[in-house]
mmCIF file of C-alpha atoms in Angstrom:
data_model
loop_
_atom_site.group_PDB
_atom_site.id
_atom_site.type_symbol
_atom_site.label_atom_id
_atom_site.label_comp_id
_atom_site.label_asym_id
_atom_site.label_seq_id
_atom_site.Cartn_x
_atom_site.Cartn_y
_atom_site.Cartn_z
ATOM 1 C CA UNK A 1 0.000 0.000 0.000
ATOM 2 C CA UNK A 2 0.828 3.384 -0.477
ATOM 3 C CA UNK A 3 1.662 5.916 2.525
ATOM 4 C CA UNK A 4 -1.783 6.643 4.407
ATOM 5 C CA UNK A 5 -3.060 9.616 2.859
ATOM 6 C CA UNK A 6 -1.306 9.873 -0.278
ATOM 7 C CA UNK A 7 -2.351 9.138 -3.667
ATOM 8 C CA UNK A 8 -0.023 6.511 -5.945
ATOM 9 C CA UNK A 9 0.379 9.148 -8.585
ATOM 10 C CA UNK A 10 -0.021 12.938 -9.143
ATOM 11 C CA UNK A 11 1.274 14.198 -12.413
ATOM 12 C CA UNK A 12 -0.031 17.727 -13.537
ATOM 13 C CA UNK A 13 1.046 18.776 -17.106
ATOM 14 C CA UNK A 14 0.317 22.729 -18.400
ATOM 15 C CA UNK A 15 -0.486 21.223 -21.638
ATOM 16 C CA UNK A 16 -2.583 18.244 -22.379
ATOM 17 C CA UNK A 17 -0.975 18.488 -26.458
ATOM 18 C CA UNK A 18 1.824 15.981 -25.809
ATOM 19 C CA UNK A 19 -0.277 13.989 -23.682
ATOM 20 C CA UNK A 20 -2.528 13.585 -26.272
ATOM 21 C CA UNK A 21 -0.669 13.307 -29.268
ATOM 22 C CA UNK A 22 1.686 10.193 -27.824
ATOM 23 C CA UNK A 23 -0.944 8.444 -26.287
ATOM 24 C CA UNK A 24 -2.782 8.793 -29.804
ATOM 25 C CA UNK A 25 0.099 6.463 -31.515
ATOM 26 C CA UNK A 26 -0.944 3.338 -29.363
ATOM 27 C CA UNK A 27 -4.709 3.725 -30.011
ATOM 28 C CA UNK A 28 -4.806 0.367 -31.806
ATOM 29 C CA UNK A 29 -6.522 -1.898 -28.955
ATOM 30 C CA UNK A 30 -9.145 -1.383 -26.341
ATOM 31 C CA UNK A 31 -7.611 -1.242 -23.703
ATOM 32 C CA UNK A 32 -3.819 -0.001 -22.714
ATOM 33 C CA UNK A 33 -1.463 -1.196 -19.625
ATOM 34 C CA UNK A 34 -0.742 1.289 -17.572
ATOM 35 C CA UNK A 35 2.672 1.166 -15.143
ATOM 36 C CA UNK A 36 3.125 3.707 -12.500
ATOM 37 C CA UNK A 37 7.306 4.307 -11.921
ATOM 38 C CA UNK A 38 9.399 6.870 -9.986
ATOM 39 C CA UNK A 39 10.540 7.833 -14.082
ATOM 40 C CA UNK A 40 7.339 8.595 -15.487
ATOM 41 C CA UNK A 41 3.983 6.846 -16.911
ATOM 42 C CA UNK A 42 4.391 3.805 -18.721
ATOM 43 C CA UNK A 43 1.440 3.047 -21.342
ATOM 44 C CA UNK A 44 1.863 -0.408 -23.317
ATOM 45 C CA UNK A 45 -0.797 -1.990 -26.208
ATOM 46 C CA UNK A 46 -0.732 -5.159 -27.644
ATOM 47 C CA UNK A 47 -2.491 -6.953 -30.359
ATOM 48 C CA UNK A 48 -2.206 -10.350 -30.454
ATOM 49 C CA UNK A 49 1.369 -10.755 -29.350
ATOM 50 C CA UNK A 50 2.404 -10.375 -32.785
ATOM 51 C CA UNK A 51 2.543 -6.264 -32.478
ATOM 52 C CA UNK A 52 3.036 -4.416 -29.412
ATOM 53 C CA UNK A 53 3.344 -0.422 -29.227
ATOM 54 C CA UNK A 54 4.225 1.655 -26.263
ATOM 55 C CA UNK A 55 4.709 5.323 -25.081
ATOM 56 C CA UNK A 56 6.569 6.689 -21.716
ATOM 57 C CA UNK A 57 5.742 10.085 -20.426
ATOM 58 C CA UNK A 58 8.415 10.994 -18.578
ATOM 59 C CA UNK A 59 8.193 12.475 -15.317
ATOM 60 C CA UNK A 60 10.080 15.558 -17.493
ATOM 61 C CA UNK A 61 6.974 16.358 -19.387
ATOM 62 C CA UNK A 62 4.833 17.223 -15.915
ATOM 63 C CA UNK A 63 5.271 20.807 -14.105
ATOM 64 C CA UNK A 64 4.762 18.562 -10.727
ATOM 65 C CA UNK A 65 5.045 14.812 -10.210
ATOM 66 C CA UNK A 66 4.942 12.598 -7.550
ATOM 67 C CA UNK A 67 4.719 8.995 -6.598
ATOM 68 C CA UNK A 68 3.997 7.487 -3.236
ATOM 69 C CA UNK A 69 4.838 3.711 -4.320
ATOM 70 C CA UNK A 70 4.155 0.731 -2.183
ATOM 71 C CA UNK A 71 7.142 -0.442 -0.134
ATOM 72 C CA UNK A 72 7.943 -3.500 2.119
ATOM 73 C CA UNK A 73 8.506 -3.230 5.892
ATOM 74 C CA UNK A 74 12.248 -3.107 4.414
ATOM 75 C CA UNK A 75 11.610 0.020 2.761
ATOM 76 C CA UNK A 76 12.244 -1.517 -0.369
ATOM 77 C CA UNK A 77 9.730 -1.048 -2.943
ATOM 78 C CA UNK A 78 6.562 -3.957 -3.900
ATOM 79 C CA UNK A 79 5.885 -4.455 -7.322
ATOM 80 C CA UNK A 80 5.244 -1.324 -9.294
ATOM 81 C CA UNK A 81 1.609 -0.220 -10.124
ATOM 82 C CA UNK A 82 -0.066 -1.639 -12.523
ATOM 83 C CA UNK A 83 -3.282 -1.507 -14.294
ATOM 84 C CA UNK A 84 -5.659 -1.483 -17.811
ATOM 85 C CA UNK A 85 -7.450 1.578 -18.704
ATOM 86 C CA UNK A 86 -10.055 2.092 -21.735
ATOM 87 C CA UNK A 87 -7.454 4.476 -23.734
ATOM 88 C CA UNK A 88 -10.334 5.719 -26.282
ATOM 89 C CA UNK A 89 -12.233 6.785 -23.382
ATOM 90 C CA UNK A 90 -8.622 8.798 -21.893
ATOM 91 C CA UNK A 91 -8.272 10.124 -25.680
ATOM 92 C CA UNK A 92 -11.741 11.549 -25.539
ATOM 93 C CA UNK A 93 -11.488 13.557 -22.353
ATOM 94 C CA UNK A 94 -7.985 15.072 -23.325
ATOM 95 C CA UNK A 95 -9.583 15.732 -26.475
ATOM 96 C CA UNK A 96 -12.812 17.455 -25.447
ATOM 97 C CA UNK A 97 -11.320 19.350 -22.201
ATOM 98 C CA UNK A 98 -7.994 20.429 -23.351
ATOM 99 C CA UNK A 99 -7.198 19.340 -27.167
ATOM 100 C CA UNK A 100 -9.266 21.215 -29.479
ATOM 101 C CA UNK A 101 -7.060 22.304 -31.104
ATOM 102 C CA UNK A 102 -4.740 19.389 -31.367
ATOM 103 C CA UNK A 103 -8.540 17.332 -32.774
ATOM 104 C CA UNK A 104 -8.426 19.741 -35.830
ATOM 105 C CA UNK A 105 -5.113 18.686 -36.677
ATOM 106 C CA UNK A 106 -6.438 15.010 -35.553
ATOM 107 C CA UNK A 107 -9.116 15.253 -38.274
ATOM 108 C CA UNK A 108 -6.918 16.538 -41.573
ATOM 109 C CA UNK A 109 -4.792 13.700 -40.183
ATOM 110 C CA UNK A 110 -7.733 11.474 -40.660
ATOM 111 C CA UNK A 111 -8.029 12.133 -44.088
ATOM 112 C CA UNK A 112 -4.861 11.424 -45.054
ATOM 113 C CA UNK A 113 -3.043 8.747 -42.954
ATOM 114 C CA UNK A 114 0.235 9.443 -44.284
ATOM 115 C CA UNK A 115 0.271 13.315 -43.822
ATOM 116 C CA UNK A 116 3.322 14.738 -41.555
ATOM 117 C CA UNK A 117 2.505 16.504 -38.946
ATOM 118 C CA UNK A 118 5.848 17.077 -37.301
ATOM 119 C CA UNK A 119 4.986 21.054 -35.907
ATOM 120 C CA UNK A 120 2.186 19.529 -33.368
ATOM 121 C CA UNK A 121 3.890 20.119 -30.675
ATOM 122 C CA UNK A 122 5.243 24.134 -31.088
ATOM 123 C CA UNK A 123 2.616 26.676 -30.006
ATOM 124 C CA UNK A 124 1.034 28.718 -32.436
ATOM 125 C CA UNK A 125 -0.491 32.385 -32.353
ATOM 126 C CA UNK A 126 -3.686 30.979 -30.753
ATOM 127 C CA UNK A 127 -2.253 28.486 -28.607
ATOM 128 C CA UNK A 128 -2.422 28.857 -24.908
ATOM 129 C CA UNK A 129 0.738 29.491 -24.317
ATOM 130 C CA UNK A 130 1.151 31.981 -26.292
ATOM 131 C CA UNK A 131 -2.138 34.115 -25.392
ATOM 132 C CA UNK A 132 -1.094 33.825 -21.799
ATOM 133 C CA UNK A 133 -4.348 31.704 -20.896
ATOM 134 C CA UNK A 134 -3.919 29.341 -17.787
ATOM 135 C CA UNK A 135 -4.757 25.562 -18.008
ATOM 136 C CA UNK A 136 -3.578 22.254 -16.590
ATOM 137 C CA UNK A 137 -4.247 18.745 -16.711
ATOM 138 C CA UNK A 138 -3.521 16.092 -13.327
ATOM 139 C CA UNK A 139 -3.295 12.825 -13.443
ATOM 140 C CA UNK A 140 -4.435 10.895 -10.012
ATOM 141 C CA UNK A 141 -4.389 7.218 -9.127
ATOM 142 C CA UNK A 142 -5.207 6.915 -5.521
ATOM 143 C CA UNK A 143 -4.834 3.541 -4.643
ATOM 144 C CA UNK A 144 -4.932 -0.132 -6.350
ATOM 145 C CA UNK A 145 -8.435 -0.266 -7.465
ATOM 146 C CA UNK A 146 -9.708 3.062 -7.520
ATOM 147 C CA UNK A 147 -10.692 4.946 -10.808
ATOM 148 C CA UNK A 148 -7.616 6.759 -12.853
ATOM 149 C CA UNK A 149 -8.997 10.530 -12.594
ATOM 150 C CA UNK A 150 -8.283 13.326 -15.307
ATOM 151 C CA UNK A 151 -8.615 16.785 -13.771
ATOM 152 C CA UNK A 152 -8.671 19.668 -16.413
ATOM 153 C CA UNK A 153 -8.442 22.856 -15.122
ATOM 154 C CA UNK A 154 -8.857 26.010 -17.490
ATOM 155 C CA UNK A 155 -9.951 29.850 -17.010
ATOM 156 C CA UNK A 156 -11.011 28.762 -13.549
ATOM 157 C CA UNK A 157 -13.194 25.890 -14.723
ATOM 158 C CA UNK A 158 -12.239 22.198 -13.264
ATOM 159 C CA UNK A 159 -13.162 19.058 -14.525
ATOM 160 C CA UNK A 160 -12.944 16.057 -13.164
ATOM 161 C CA UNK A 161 -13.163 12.362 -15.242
ATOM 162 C CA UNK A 162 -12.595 9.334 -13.715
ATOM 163 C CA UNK A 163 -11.893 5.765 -16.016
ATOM 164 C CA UNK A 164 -12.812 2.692 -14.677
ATOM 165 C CA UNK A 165 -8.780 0.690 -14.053
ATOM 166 C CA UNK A 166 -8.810 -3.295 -15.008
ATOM 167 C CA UNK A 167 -6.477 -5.952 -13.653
ATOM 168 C CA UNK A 168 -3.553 -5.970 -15.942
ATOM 169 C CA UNK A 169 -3.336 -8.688 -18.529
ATOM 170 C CA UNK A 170 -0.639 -7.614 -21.074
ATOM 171 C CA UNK A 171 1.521 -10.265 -21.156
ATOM 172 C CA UNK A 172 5.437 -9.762 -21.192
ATOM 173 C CA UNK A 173 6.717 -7.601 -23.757
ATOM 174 C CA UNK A 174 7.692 -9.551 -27.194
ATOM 175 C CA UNK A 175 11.043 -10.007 -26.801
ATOM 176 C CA UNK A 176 14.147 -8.241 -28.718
ATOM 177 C CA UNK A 177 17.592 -9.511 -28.346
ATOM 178 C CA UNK A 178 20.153 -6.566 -28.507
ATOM 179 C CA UNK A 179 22.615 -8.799 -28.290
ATOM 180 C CA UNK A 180 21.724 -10.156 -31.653
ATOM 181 C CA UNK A 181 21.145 -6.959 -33.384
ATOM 182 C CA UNK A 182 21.322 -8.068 -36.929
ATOM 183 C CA UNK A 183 21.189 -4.240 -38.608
ATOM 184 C CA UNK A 184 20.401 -0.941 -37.111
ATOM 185 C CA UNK A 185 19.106 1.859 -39.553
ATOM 186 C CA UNK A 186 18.333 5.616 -38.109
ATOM 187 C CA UNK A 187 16.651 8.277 -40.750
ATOM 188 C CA UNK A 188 14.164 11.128 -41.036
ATOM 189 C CA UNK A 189 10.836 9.339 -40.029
ATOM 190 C CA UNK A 190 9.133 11.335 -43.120
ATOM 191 C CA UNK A 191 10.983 9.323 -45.000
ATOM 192 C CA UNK A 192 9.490 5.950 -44.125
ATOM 193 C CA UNK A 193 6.021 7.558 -43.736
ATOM 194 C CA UNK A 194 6.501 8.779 -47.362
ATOM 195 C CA UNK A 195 7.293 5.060 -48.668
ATOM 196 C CA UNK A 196 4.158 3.964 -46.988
ATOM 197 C CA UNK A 197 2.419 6.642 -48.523
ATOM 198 C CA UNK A 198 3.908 5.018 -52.295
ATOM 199 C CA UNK A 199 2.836 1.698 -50.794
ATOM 200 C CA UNK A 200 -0.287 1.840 -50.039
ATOM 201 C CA UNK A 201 -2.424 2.357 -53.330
ATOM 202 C CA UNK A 202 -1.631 -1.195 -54.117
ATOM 203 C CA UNK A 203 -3.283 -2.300 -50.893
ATOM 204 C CA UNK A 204 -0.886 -4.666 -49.569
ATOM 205 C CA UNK A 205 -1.676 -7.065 -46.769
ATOM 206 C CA UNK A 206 1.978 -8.239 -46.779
ATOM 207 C CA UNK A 207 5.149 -5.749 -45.983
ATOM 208 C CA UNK A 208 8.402 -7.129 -46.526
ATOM 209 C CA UNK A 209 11.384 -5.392 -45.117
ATOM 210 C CA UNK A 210 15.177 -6.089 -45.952
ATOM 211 C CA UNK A 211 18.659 -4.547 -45.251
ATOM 212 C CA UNK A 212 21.825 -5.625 -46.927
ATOM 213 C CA UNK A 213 25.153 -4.869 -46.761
ATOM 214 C CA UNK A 214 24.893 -4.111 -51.219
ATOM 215 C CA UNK A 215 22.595 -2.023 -53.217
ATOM 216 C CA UNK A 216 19.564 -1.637 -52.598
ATOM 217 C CA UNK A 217 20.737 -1.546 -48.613
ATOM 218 C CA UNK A 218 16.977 -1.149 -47.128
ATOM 219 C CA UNK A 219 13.715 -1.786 -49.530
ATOM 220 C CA UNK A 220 10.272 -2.205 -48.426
ATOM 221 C CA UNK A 221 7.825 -4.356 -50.347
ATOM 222 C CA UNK A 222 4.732 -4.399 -50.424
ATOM 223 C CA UNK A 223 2.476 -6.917 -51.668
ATOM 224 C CA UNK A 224 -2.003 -7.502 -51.990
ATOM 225 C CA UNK A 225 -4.318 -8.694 -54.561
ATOM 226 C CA UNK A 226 -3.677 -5.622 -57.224
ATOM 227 C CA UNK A 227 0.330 -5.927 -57.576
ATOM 228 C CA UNK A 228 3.708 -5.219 -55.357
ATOM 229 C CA UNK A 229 5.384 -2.287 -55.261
ATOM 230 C CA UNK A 230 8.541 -1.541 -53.706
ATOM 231 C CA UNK A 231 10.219 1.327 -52.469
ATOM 232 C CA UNK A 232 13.975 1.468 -52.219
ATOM 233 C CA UNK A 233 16.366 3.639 -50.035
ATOM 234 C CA UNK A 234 20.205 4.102 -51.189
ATOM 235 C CA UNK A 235 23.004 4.636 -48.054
ATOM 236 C CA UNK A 236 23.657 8.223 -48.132
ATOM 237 C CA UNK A 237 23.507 11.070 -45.682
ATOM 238 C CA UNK A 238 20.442 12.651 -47.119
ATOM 239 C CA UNK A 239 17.859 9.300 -46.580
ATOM 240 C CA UNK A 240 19.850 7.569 -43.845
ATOM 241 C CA UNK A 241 21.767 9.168 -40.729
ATOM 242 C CA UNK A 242 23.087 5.967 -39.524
ATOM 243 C CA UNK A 243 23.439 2.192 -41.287
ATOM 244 C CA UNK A 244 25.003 -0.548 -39.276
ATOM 245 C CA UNK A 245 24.477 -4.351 -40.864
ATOM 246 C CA UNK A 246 26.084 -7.538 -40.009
ATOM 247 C CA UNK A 247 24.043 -9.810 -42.237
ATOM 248 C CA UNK A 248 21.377 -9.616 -44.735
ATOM 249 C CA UNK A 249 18.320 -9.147 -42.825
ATOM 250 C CA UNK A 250 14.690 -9.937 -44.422
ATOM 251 C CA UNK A 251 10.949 -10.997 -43.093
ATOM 252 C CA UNK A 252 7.673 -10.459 -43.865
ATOM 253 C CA UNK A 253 5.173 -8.646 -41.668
ATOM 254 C CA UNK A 254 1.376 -7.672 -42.043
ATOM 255 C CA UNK A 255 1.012 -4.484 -43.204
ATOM 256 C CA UNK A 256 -2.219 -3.121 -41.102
ATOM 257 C CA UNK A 257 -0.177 -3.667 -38.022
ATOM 258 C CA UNK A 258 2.527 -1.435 -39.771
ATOM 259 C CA UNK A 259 0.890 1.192 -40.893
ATOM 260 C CA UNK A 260 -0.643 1.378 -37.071
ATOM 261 C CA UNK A 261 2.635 3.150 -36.489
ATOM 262 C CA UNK A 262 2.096 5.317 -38.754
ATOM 263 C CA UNK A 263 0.586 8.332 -36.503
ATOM 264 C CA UNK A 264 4.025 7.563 -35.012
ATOM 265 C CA UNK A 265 5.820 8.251 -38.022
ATOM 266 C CA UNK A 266 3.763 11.541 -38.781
ATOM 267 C CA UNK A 267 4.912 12.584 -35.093
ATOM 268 C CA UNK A 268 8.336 11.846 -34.867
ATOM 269 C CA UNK A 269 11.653 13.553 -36.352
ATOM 270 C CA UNK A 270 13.791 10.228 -36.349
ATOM 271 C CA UNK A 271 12.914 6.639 -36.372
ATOM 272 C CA UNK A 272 15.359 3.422 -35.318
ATOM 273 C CA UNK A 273 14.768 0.495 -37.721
ATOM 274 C CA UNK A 274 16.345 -2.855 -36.069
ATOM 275 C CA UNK A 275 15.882 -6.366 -36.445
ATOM 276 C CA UNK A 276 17.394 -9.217 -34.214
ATOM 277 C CA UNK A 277 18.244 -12.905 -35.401
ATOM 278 C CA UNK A 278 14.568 -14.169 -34.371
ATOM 279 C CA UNK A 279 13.201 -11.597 -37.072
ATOM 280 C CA UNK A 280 11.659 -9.063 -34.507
ATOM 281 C CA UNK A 281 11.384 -5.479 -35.853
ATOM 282 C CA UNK A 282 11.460 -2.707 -33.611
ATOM 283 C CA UNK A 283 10.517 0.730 -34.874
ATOM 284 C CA UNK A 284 11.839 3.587 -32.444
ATOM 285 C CA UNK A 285 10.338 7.017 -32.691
ATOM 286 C CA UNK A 286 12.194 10.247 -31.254
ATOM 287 C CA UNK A 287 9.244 13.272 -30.925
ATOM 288 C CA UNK A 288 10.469 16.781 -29.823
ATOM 289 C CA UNK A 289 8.497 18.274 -27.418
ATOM 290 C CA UNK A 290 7.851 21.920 -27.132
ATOM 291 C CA UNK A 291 10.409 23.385 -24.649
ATOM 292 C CA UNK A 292 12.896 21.785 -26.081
ATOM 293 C CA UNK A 293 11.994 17.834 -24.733
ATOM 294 C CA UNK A 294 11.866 14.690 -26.286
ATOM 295 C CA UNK A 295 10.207 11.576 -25.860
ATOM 296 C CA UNK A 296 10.137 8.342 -27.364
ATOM 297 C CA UNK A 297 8.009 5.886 -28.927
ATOM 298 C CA UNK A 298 8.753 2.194 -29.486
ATOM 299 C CA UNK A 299 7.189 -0.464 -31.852
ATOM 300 C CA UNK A 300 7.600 -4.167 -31.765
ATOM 301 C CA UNK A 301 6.440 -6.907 -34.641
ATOM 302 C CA UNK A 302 6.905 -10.066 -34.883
ATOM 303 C CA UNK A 303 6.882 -11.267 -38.781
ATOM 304 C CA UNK A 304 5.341 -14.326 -40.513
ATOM 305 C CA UNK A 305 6.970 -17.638 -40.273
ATOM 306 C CA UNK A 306 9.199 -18.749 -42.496
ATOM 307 C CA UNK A 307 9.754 -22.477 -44.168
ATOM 308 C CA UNK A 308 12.370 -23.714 -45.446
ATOM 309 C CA UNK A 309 11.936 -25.282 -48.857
ATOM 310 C CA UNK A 310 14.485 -27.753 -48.706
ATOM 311 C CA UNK A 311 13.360 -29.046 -45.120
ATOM 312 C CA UNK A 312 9.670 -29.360 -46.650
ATOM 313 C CA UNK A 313 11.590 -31.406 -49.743
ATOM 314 C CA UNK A 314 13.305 -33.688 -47.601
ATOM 315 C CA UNK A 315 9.872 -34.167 -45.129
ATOM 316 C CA UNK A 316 8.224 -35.128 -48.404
ATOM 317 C CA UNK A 317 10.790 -37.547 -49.207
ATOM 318 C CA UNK A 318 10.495 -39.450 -46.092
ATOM 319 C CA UNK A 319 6.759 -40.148 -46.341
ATOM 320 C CA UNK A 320 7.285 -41.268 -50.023
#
């Protein structure tokens, strides 16, 4: 239990933007595991255990926050708070109470999935930092089972939403060896938003991804029912900031749970492209946040299995 008195968690933020905008790049499953640490707010989404997506709000990104966690008559501390929360329903309030603004870029974003929308995040003429208008946004978990309240407080006017918190069932996260990084590729995340932008009119349900040490050193394929088409992305400065490859790397994903990360992409100024020797892909987003923060973004997928064609040759053999 927490100290007598005092609640888990209470995080106030002067702008519910960022709030908003990361939390929006996980919206891809009904609910979203929450995990309550000294650092910050960690909020995880999984779909299926083939594609997992999560966000950190650092404690950096609040004006105040603190943590009462529960500790052991050693003073050493239990396990960390955890807990499921709708995340459409947490979109919503930030959205109606303190995100108008941030909705009417939502909705030209809407139109077109692949449009960049990297300026999100720096205040405008109208925003409220720059007309001087007061607001803020807290964050309260009380204790292990209570509701997860939203307070938004603006021009005087405080509102108060509380979600309904779920036992936590996202399983462990899908696991990445960095000890078998296989190739590491950082670039301009336009760039990859752009190639699924070239992809997409072929509707793909298949998105094959492969780095190699010759020409073409990264191309993404996609393939559907109306064709392939494949984008390709030469080593140089000006597409790719940093290329590190020990082998030739290459699997197959589905291409719905990639282009989920595509709000990501829109977001973000750099993404991290690796793949490990199981075939994971991991998709790292860096976002600058107004006042000169960052935060970070990180997408897992697990591809399709592959078969050998000489093992099913020799299995066919041996019936024969």
């Amino acid at each position: 239990m927490a100290p007598e008195g005092q609640p888990v968690l209470r995080a106030v933020a002067t702008s519910t933007r960022p709030l908003y905008q990361l939390l929006r790049c996980i919206n891809f499953s009904p609910r979203v595991h929450v995990q309550i640490t000294e650092d910050g707010i960690r909020f995880s989404a999984d779909n299926s255990r083939v594609m997992q997506g999560t966000t950190f709000l650092d404690k950096n990104l609040f004006s105040t926050y603190s943590v009462n966690l529960p500790r052991g008559d050693d003073g050493e501390t239990l396990a960390l708070p955890n807990f499921q929360i709708p995340l459409a329903s947490l979109l919503e309030i930030l959205q109606i109470f303190g995100a108008m603004d941030t909705a009417s870029r939502a909705q030209k974003a809407e139109q077109d999935p692949y449009r960049s929308n990297l300026r999100n995040y720096r205040p405008d003429a109208f925003s409220n930092q720059t007309l001087g208008l007061s607001g803020t946004c807290a964050l309260l978990y009380a204790e292990e089972g209570d509701p997860f309240k939203v307070t938004i407080e603006e021009s005087g006017v405080k509102t108060t939403a509380a979600l309904t918190t779920y036992l936590p069932e996202m399983p462990d996260d899908i696991p990445f060896d960095r000890n078998d990084l296989v190739f590491k590729i950082i670039m301009q995340s336009r760039s990859l938003l752009d190639c699924l932008a070239e992809i997409s009119p072929t509707a793909p349900n298949k998105l094959t991804l492969t780095a190699s040490k010759t020409a073409p050193f990264l191309a993404i394929v996609g393939e559907g029912d109306l064709g392939s088409s494949t984008a390709d992305f030469a080593r140089g400065k000006e597409l790719i900031e940093t290329f590190n490859i020990h082998d030739r790397w290459s699997h197959t994903f589905k291409f719905d749970f990639i282009k989920n990360a595509t709000e990501a992409m829109r977001i973000a100024s750099k993404v991290s492209l690796r793949g490990d020797g199981q075939g994971v892909l991991s998709l790292q987003f860096m976002v600058d946040i107004e006042g000169g923060k960052t935060s970070f973004l990180d997408f897992r997928f697990v591809p399709y299995v592959q078969y050998d064609a000489s093992e099913d040759e020799e299995d066919d053999g041996g019936l024969n």
